[in-house]
XYZ file of N, CA and C in Angstrom:
219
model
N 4.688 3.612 9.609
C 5.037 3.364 8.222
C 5.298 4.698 7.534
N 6.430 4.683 7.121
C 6.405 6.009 6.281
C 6.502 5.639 4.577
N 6.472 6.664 3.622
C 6.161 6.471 2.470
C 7.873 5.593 1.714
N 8.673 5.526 2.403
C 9.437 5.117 1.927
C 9.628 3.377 2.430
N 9.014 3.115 3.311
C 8.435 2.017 3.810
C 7.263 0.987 2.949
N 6.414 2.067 2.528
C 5.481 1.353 1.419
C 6.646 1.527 -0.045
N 7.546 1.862 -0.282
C 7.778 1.574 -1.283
C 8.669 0.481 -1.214
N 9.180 0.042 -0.574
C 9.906 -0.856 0.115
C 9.350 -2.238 -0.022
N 8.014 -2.164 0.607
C 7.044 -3.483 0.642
C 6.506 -4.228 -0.743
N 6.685 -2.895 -1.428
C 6.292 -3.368 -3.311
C 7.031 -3.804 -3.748
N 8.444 -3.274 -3.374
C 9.817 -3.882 -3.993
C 9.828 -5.192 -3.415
N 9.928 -5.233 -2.159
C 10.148 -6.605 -1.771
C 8.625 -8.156 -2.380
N 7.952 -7.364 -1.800
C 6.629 -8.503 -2.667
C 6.488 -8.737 -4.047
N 6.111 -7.869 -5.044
C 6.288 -7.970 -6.427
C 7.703 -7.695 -7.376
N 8.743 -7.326 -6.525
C 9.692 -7.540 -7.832
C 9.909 -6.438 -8.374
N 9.156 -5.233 -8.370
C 9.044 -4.071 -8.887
C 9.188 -2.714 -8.348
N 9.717 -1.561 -9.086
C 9.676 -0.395 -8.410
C 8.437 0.372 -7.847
N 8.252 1.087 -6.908
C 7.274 1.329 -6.592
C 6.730 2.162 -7.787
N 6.782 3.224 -8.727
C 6.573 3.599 -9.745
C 5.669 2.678 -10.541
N 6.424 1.334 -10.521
C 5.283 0.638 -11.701
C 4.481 0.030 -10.614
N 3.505 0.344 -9.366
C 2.407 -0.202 -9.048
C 1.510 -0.552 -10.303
N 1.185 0.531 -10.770
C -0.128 -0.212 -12.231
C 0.268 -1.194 -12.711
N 1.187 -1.757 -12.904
C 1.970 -2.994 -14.012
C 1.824 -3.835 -12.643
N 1.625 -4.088 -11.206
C 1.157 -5.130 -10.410
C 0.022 -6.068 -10.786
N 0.260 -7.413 -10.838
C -1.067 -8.496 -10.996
C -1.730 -8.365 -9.884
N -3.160 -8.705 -10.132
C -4.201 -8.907 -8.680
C -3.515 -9.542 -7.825
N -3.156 -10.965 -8.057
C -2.266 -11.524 -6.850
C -0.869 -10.425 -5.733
N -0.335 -9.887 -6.590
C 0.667 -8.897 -6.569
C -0.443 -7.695 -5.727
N -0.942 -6.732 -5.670
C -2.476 -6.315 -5.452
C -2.785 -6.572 -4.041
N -2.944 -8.057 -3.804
C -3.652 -8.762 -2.844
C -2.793 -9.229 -1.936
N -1.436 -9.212 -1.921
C -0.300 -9.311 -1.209
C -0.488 -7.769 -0.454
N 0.108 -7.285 -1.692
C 0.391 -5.794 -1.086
C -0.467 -5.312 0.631
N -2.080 -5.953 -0.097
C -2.812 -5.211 0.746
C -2.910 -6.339 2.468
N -2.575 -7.487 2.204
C -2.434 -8.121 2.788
C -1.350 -7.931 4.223
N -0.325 -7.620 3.547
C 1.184 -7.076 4.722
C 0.554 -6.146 5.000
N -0.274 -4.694 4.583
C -0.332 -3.449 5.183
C -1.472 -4.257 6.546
N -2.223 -5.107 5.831
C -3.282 -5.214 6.816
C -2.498 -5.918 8.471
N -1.499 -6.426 8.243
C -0.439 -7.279 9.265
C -0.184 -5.806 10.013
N 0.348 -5.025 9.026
C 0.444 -4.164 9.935
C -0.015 -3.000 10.342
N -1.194 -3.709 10.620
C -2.371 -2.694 11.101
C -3.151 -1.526 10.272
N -3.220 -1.570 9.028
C -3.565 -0.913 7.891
C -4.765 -1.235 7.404
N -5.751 -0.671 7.818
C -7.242 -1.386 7.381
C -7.288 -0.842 5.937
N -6.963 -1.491 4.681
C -7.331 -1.170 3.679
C -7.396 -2.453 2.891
N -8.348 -2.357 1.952
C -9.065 -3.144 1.281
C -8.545 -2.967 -0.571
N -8.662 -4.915 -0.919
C -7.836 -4.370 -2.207
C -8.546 -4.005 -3.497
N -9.836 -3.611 -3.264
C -10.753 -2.257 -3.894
C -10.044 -1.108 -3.717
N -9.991 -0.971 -2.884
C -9.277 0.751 -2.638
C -7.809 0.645 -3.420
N -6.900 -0.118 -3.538
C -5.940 0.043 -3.966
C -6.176 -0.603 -5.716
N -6.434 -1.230 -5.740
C -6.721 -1.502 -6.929
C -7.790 -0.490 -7.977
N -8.626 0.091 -7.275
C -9.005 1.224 -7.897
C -8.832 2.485 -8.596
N -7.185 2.877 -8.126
C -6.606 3.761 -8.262
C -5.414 3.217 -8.206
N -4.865 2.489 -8.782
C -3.131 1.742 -9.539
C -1.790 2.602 -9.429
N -1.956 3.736 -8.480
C -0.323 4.381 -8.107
C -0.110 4.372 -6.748
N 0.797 4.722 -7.165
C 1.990 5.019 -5.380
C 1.655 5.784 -4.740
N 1.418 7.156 -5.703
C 0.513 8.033 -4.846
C -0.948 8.194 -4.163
N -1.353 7.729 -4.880
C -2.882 7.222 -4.536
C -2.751 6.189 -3.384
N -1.812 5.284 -3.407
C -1.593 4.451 -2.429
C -1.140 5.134 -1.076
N -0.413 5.807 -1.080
C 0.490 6.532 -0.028
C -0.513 7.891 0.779
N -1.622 8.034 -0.496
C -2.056 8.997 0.020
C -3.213 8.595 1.015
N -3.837 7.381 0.336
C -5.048 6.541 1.474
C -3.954 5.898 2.503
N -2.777 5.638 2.913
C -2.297 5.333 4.299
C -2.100 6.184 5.317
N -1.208 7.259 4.143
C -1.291 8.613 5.275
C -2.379 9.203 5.758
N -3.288 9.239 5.476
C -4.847 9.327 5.357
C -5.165 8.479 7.023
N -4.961 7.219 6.868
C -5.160 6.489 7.667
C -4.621 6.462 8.824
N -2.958 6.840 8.621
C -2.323 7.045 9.702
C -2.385 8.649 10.272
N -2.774 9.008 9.210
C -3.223 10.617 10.571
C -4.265 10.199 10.966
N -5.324 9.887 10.762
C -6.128 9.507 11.544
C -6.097 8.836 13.016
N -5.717 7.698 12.855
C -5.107 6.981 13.855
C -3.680 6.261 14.204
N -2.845 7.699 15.022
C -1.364 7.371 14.287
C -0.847 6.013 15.789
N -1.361 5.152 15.853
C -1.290 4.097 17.079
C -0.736 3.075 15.745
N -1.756 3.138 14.372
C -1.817 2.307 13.170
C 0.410 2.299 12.592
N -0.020 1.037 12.259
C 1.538 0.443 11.794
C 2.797 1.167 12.985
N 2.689 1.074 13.860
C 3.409 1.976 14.979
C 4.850 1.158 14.495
């Protein structure tokens, strides 16, 4: 997954630019975190919802995927 990939997934699920993540509903939120988890993205929608940007978002995947880059292959 690269960062232009997660912005991609916001557009396509909520309707919106990746920019306005904060303006996402919980449902909207709970999607999001839902597809990353499909694809292999262990994150929880505390963590994203805690911190309401793109960057914050992008920065806990990349996070994740250096860690274990096998994740969203």
């Amino acid at each position: 997954m690269t960062r232009e990939d997660l912005a991609g997934e916001i557009t396509r699920i909520a309707g919106v630019s990746h920019e306005d993540v904060h303006a996402l509903s919980s449902v909207d939120v709970m999607r999001v975190v839902n597809t990353l988890r499909v694809r292999g993205l262990p994150v929880t929608y505390r963590e994203l919802a805690t911190e309401p940007t793109f960057d914050a978002w992008w920065a806990r995947i990349s996070h994740l995927l250096a860690a274990n880059p096998h994740l969203a292959a």
